[in-house]
Tab-separated table of N, CA and C and ligand atoms in Angstrom:
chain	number	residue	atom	x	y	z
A	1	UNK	N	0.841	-1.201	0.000
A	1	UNK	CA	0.000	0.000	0.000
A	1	UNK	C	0.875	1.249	0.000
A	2	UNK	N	0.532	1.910	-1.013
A	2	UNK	CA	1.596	3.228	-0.994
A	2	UNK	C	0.485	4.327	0.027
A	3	UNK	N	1.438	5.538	0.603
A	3	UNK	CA	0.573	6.198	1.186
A	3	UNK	C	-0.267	7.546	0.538
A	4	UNK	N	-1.072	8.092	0.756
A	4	UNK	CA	-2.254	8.597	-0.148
A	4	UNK	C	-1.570	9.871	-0.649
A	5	UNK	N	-1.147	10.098	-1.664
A	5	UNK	CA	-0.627	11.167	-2.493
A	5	UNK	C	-1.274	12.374	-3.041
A	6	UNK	N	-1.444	13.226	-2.321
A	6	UNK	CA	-2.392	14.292	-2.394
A	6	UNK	C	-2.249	14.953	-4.079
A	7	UNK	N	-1.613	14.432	-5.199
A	7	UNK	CA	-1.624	15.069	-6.235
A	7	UNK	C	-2.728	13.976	-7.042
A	8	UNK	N	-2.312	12.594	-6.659
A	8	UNK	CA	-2.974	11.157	-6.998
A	8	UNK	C	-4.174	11.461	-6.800
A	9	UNK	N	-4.972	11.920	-5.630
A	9	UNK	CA	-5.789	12.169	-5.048
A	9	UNK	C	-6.733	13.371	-5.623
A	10	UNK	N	-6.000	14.283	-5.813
A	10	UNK	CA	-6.746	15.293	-7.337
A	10	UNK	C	-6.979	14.357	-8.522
A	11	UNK	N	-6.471	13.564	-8.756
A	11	UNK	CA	-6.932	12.900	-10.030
A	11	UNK	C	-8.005	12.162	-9.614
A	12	UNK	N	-8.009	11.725	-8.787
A	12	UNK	CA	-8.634	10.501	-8.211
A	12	UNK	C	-10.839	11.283	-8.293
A	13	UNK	N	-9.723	12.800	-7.936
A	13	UNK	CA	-11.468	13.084	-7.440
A	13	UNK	C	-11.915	14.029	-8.767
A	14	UNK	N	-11.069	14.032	-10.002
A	14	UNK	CA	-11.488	14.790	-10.841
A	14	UNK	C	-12.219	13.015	-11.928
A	15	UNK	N	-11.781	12.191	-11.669
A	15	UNK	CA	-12.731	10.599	-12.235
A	15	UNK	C	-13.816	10.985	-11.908
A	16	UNK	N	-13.918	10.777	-10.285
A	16	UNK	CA	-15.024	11.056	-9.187
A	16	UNK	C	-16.131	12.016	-10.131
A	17	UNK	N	-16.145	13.166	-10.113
A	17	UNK	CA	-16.414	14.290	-10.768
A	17	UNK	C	-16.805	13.525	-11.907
A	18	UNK	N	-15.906	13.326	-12.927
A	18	UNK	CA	-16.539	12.728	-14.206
A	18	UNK	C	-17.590	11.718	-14.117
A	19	UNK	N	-17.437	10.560	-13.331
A	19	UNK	CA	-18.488	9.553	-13.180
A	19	UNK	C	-19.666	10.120	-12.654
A	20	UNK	N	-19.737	11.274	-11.921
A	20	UNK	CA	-20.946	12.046	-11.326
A	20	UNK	C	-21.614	12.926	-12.243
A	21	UNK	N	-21.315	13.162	-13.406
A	21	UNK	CA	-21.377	13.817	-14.690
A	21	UNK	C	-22.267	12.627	-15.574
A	22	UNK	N	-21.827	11.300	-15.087
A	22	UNK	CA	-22.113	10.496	-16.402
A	22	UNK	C	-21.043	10.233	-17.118
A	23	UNK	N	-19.838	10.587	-17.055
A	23	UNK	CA	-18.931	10.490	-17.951
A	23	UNK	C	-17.860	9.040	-17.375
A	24	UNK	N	-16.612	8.470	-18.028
A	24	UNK	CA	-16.351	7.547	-17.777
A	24	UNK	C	-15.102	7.916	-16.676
A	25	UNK	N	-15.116	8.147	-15.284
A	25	UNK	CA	-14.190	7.878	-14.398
A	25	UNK	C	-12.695	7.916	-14.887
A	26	UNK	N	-12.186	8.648	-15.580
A	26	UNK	CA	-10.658	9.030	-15.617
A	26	UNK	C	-10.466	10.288	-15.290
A	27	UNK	N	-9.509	10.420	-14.312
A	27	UNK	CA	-8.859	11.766	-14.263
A	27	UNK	C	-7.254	12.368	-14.119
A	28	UNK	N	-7.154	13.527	-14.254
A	28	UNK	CA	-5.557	13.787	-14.273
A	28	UNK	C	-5.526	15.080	-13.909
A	29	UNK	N	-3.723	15.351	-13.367
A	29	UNK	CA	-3.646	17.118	-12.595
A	29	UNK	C	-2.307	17.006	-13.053
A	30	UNK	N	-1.752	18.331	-13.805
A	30	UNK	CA	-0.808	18.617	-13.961
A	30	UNK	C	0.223	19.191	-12.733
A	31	UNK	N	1.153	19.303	-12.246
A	31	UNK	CA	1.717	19.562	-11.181
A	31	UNK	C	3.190	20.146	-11.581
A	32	UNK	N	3.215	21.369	-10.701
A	32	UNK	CA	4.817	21.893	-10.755
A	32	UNK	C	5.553	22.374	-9.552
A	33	UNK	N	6.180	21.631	-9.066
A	33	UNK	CA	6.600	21.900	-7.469
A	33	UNK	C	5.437	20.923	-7.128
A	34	UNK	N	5.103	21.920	-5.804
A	34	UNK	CA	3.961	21.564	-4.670
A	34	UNK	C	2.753	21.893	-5.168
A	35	UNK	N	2.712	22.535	-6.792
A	35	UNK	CA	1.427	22.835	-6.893
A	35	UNK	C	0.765	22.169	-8.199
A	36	UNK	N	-0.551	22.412	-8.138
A	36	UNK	CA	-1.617	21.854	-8.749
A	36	UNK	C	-2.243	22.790	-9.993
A	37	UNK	N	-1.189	22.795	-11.323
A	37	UNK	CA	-1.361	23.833	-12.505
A	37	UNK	C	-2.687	23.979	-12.805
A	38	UNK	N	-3.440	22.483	-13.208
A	38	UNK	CA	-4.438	22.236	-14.277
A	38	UNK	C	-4.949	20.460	-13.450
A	39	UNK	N	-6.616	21.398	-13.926
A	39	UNK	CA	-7.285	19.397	-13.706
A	39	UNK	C	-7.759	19.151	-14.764
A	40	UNK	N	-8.029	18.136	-14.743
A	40	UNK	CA	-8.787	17.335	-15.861
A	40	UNK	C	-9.582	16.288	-15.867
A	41	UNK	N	-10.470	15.306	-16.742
A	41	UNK	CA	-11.186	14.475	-16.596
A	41	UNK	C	-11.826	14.333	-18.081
A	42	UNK	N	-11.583	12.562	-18.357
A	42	UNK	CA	-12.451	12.484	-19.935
A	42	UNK	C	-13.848	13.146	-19.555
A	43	UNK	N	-13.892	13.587	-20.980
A	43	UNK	CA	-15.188	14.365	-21.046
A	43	UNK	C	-15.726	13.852	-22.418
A	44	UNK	N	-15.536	12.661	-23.088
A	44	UNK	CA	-15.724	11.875	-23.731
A	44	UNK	C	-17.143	12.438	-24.149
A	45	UNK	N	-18.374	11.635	-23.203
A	45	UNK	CA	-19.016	11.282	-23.533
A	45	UNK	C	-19.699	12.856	-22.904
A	46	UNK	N	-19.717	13.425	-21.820
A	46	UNK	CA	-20.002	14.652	-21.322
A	46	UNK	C	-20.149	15.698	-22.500
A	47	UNK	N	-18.879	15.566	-23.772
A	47	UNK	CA	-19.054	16.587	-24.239
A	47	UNK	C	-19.041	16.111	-25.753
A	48	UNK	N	-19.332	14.985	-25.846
A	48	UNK	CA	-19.421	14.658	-27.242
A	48	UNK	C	-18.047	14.638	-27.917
A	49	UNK	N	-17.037	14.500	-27.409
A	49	UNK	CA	-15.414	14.701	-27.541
A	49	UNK	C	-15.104	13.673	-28.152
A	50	UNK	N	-14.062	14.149	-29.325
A	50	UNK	CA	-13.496	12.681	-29.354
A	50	UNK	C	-11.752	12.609	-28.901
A	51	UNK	N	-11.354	13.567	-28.137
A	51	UNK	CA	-10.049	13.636	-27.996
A	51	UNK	C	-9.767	14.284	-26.585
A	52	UNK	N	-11.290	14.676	-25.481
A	52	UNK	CA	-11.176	14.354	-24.390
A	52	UNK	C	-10.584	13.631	-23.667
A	53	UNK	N	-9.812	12.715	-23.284
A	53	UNK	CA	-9.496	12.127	-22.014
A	53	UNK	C	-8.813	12.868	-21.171
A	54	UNK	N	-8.428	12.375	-19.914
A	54	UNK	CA	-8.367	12.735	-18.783
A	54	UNK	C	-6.797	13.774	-18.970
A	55	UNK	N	-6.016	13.747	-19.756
A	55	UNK	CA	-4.414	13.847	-19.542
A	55	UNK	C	-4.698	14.862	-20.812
A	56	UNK	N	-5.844	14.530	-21.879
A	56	UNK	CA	-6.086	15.690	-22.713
A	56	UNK	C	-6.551	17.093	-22.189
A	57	UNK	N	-7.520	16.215	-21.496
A	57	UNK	CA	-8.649	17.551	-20.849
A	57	UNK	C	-7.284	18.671	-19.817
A	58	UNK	N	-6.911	18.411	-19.138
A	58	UNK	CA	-6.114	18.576	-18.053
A	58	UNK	C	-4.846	19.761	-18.839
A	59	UNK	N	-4.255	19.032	-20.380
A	59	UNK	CA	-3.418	19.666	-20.990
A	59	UNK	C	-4.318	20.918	-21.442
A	60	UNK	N	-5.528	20.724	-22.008
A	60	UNK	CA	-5.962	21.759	-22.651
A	60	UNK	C	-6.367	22.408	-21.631
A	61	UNK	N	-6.781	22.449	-20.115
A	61	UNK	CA	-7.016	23.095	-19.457
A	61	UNK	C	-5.565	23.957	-18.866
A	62	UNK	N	-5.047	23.361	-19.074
A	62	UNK	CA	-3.426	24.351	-18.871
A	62	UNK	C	-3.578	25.495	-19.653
A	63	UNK	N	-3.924	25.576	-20.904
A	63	UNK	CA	-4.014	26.840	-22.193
A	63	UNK	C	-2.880	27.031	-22.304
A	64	UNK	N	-2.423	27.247	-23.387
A	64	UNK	CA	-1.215	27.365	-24.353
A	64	UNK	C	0.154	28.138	-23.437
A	65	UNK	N	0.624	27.166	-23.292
A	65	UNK	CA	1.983	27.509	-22.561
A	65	UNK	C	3.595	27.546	-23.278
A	66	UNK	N	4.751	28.155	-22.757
A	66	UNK	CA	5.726	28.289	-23.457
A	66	UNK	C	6.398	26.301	-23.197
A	67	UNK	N	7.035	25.843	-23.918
A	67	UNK	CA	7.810	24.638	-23.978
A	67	UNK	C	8.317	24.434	-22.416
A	68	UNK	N	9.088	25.630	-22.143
A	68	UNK	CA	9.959	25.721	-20.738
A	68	UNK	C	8.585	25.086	-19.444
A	69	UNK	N	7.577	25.405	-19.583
A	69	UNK	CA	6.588	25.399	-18.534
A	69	UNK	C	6.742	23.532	-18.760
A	70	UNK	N	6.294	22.777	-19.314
A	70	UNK	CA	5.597	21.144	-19.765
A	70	UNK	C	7.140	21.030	-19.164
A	71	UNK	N	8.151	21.017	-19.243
A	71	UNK	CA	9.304	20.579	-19.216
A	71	UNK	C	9.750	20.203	-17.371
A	72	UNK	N	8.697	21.649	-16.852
A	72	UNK	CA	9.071	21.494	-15.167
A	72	UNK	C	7.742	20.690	-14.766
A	73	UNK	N	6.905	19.890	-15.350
A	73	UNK	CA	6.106	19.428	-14.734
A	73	UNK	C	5.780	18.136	-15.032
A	74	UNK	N	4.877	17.707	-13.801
A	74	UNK	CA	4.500	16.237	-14.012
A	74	UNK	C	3.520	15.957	-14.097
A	75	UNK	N	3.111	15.269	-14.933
A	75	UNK	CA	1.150	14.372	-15.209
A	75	UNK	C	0.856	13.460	-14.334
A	76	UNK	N	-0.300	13.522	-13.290
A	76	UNK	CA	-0.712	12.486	-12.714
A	76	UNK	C	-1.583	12.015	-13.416
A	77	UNK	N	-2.149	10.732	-13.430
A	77	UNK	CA	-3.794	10.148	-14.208
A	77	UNK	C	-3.976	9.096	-13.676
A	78	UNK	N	-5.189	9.079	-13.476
A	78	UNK	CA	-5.440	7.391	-12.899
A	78	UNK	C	-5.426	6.577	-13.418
A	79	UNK	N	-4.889	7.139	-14.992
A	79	UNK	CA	-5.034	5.658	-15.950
A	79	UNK	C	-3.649	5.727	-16.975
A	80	UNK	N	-3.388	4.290	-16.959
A	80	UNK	CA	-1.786	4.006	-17.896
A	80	UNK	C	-2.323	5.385	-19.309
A	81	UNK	N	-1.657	6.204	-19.613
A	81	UNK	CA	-2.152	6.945	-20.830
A	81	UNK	C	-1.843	6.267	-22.211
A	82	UNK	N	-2.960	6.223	-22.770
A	82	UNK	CA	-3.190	5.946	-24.112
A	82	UNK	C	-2.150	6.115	-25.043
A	83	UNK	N	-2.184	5.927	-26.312
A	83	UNK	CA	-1.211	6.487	-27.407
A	83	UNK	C	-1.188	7.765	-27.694
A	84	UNK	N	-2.669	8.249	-27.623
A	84	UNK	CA	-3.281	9.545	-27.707
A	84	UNK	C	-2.069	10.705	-27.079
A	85	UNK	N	-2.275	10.475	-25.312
A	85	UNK	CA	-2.175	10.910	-24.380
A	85	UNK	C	-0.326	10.747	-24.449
A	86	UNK	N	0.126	9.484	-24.745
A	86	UNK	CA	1.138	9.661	-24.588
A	86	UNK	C	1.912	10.480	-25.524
A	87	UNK	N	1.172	10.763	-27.238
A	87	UNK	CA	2.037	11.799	-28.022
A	87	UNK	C	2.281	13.208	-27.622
A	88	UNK	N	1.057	13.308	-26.855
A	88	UNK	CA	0.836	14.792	-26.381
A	88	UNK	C	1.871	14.974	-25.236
A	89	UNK	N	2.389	13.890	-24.377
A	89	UNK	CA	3.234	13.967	-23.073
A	89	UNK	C	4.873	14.183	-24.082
A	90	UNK	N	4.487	13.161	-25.069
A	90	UNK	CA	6.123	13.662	-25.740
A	90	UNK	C	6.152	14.443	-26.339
A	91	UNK	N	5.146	15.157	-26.941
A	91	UNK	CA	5.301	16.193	-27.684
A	91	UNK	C	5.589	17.059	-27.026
A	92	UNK	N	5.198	18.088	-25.749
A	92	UNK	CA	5.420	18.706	-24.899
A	92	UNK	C	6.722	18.384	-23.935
A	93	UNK	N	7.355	17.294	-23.963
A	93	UNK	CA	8.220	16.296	-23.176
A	93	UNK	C	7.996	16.676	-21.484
A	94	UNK	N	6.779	16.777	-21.189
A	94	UNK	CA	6.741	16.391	-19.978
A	94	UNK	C	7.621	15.097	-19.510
A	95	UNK	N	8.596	15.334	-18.553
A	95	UNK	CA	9.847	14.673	-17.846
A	95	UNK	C	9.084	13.617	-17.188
A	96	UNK	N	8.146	13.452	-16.486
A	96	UNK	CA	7.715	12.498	-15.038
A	96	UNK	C	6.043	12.510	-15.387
A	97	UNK	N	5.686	11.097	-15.433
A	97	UNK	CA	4.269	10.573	-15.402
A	97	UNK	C	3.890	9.639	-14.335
A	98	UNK	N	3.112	9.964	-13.641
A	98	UNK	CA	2.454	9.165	-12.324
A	98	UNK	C	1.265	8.651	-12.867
A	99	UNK	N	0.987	7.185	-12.742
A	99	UNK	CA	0.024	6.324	-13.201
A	99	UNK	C	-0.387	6.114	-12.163
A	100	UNK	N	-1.929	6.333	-11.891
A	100	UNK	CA	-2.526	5.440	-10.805
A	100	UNK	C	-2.840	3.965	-10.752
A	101	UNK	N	-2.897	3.462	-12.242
A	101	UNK	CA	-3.071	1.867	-12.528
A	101	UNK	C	-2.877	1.880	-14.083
A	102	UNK	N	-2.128	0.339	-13.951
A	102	UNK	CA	-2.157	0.198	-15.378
A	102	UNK	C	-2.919	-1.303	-15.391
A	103	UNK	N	-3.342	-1.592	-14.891
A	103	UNK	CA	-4.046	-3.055	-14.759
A	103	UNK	C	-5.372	-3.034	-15.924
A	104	UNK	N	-6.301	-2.088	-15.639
A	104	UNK	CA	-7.477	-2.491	-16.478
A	104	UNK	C	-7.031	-1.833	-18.148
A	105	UNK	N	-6.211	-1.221	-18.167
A	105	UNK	CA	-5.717	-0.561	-19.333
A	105	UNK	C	-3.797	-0.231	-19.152
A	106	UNK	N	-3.201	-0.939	-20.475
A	106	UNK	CA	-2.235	-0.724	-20.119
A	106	UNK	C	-1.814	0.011	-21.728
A	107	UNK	N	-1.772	0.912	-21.338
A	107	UNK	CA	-0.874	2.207	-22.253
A	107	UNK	C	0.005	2.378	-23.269
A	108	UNK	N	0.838	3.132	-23.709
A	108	UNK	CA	2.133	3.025	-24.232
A	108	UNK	C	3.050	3.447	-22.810
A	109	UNK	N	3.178	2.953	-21.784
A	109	UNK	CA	4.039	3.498	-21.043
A	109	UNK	C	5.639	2.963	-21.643
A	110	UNK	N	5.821	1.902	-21.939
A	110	UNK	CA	7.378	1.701	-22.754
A	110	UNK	C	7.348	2.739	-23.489
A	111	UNK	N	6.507	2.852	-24.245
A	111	UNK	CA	7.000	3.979	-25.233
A	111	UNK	C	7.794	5.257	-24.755
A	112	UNK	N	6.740	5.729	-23.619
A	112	UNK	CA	7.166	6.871	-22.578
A	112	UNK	C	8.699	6.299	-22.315
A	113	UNK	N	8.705	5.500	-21.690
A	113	UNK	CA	10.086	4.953	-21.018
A	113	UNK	C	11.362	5.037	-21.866
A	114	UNK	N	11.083	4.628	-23.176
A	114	UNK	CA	12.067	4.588	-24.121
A	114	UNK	C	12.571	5.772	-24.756
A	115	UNK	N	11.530	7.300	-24.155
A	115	UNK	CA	11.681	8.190	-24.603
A	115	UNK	C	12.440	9.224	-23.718
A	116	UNK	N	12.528	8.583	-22.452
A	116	UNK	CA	13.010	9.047	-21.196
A	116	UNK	C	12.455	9.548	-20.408
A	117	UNK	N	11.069	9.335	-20.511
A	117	UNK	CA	10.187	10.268	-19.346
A	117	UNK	C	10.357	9.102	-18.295
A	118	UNK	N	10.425	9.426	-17.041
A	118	UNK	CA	10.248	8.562	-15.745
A	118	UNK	C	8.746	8.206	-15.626
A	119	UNK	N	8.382	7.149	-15.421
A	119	UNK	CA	7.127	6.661	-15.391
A	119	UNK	C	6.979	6.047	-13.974
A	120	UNK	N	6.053	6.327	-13.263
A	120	UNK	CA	5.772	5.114	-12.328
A	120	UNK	C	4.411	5.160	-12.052
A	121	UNK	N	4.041	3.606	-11.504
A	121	UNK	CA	2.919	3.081	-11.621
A	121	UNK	C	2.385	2.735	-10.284
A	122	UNK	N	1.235	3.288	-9.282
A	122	UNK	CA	0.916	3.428	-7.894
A	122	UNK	C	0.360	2.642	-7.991
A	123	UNK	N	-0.490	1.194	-8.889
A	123	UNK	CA	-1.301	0.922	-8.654
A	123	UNK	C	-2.406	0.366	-7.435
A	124	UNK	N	-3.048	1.809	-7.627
A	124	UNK	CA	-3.982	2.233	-6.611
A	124	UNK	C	-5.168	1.189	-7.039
A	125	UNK	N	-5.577	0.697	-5.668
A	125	UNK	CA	-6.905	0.263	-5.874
A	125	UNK	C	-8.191	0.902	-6.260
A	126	UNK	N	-8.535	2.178	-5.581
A	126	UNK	CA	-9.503	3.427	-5.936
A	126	UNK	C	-9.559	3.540	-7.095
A	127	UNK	N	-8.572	3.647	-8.010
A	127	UNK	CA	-8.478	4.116	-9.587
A	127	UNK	C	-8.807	2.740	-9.967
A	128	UNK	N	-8.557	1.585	-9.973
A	128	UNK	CA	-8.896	0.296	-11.105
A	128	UNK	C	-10.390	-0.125	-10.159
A	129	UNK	N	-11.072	-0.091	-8.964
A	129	UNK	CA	-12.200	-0.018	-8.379
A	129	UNK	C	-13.131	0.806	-9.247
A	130	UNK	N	-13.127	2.156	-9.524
A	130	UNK	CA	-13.765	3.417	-9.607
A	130	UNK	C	-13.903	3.149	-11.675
A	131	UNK	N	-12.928	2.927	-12.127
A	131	UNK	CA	-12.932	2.263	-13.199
A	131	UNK	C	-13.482	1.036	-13.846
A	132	UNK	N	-13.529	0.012	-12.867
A	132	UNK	CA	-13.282	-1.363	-12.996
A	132	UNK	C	-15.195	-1.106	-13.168
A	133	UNK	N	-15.742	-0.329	-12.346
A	133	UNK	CA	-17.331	-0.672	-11.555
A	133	UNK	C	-17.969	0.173	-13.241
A	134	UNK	N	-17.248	1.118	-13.801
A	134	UNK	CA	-17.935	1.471	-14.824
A	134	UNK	C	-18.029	0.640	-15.871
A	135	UNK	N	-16.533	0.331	-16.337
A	135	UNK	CA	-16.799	-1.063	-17.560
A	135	UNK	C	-17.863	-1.445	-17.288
A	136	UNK	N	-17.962	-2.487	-16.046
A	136	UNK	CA	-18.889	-3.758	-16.306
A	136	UNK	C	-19.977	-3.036	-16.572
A	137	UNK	N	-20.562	-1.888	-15.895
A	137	UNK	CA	-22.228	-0.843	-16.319
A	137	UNK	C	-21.569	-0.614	-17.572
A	138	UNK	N	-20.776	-0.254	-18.337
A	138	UNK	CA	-20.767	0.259	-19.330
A	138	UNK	C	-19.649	-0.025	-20.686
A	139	UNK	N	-19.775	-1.362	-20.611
A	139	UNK	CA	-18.429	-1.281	-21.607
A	139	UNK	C	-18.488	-1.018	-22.724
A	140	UNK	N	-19.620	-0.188	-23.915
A	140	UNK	CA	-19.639	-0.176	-25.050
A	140	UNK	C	-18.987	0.807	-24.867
A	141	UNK	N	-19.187	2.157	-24.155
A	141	UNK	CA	-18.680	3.443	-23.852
A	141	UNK	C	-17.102	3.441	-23.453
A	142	UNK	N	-16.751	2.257	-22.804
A	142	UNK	CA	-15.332	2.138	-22.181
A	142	UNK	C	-14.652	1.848	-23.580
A	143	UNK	N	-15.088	0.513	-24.832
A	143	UNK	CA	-14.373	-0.078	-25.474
A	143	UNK	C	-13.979	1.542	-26.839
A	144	UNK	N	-15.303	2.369	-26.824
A	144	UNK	CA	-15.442	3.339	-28.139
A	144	UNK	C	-14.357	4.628	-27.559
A	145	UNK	N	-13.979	4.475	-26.103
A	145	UNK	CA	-12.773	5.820	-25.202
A	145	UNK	C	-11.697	5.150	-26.364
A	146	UNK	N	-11.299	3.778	-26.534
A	146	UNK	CA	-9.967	3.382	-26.384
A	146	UNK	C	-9.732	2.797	-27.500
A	147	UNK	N	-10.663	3.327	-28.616
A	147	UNK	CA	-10.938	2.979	-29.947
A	147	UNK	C	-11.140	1.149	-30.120
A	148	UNK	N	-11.565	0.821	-29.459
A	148	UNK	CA	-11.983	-1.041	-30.136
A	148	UNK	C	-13.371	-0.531	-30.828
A	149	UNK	N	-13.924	-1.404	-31.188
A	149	UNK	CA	-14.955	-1.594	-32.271
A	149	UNK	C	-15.994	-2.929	-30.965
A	150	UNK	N	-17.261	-2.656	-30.912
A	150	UNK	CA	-17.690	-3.416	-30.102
A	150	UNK	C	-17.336	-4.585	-29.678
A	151	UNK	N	-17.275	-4.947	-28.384
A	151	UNK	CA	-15.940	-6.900	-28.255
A	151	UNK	C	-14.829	-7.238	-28.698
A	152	UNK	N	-14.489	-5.927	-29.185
A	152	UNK	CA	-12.923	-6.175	-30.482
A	152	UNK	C	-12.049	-6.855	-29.276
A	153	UNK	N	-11.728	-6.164	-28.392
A	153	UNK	CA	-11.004	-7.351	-27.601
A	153	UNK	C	-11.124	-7.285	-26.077
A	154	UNK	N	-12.324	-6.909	-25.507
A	154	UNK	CA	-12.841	-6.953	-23.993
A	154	UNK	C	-12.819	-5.597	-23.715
A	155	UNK	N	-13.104	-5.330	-22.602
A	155	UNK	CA	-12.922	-4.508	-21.356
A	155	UNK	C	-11.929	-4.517	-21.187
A	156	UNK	N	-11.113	-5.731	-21.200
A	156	UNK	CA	-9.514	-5.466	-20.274
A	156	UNK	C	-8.346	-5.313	-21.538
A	157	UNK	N	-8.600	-5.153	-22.868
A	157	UNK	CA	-7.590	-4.988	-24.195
A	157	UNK	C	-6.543	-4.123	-23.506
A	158	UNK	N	-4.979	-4.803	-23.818
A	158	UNK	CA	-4.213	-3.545	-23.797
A	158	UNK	C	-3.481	-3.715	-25.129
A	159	UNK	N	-2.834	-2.773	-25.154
A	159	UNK	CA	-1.705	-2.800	-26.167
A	159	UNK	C	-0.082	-1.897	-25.964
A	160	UNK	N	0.269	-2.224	-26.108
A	160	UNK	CA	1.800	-1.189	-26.042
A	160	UNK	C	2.307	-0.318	-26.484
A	161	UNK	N	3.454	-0.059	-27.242
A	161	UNK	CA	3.832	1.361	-27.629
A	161	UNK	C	3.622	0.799	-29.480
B	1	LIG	ZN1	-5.685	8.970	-23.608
């Protein structure tokens, strides 16, 4: 059991937030120092998005920043980030990514790794719980976040870099 990480914990409650919306339980907070830049949360289905997720929402809620800014900071998310999510982390080269789980979805995090961002993985129970309880209510919505095609390959599909 790691102990409760008050940046983890903004992500944790910006899911929260989304699932109380209707939307699918991912969230993320950008961080620099001790502080808390930008939140976020897929807004997928909330906003008819197709490039919402949690590490999107969160970036675009930052608003257009100089290179130097992404460079001093770190992405939390409760979820391994996508391919999506991860071009946008290298494109910007955010240095350090905090995963709350990579269990129900596992990411391009090699990719990240191979690119030199530090990655690590808390897997928190809260985040694959809070996640885990929406699939089963909802997996057509979970499989169309992470581009499968209905049953293309479960609830639990991952893929790599
Ligand atoms: Zn993503």
């Amino acid at each position: 059991m790691s102990s409760p990480d008050p940046f983890l914990e903004a992500a944790i409650a910006e899911a929260r937030a989304g699932l109380a919306e209707g939307g699918i339980p991912i969230g993320a907070v950008i961080v620099q120092g001790d502080q808390i830049l930008a939140r976020g949360r897929n807004r997928r289905i909330q906003w008819g998005s197709a490039i919402r997720h949690g590490e999107m929402d969160a970036l675009e809620n930052l608003g257009r920043q100089p290179a130097s800014l992404y460079r001093s900071c770190t992405l939390y998310t409760t979820l391994s980030p996508c391919p999506m999510c991860t071009g946008a982390i290298l494109l910007y080269r955010i240095p350090r990514v905090v995963i709350g789980e990579n269990r129900t979805f596992l990411g391009s995090e090699e990719l990240l790794r191979r690119c030199g961002v530090a990655v690590e993985v808390r897997d928190d129970a809260e985040c694959r719980e809070l996640l885990g309880a929406f699939i089963r209510r909802s997996p057509l919505a979970w499989e169309e976040d992470i581009g499968l095609r209905e049953g293309e390959r479960g609830a639990g599909g991952s893929f790599g870099p």
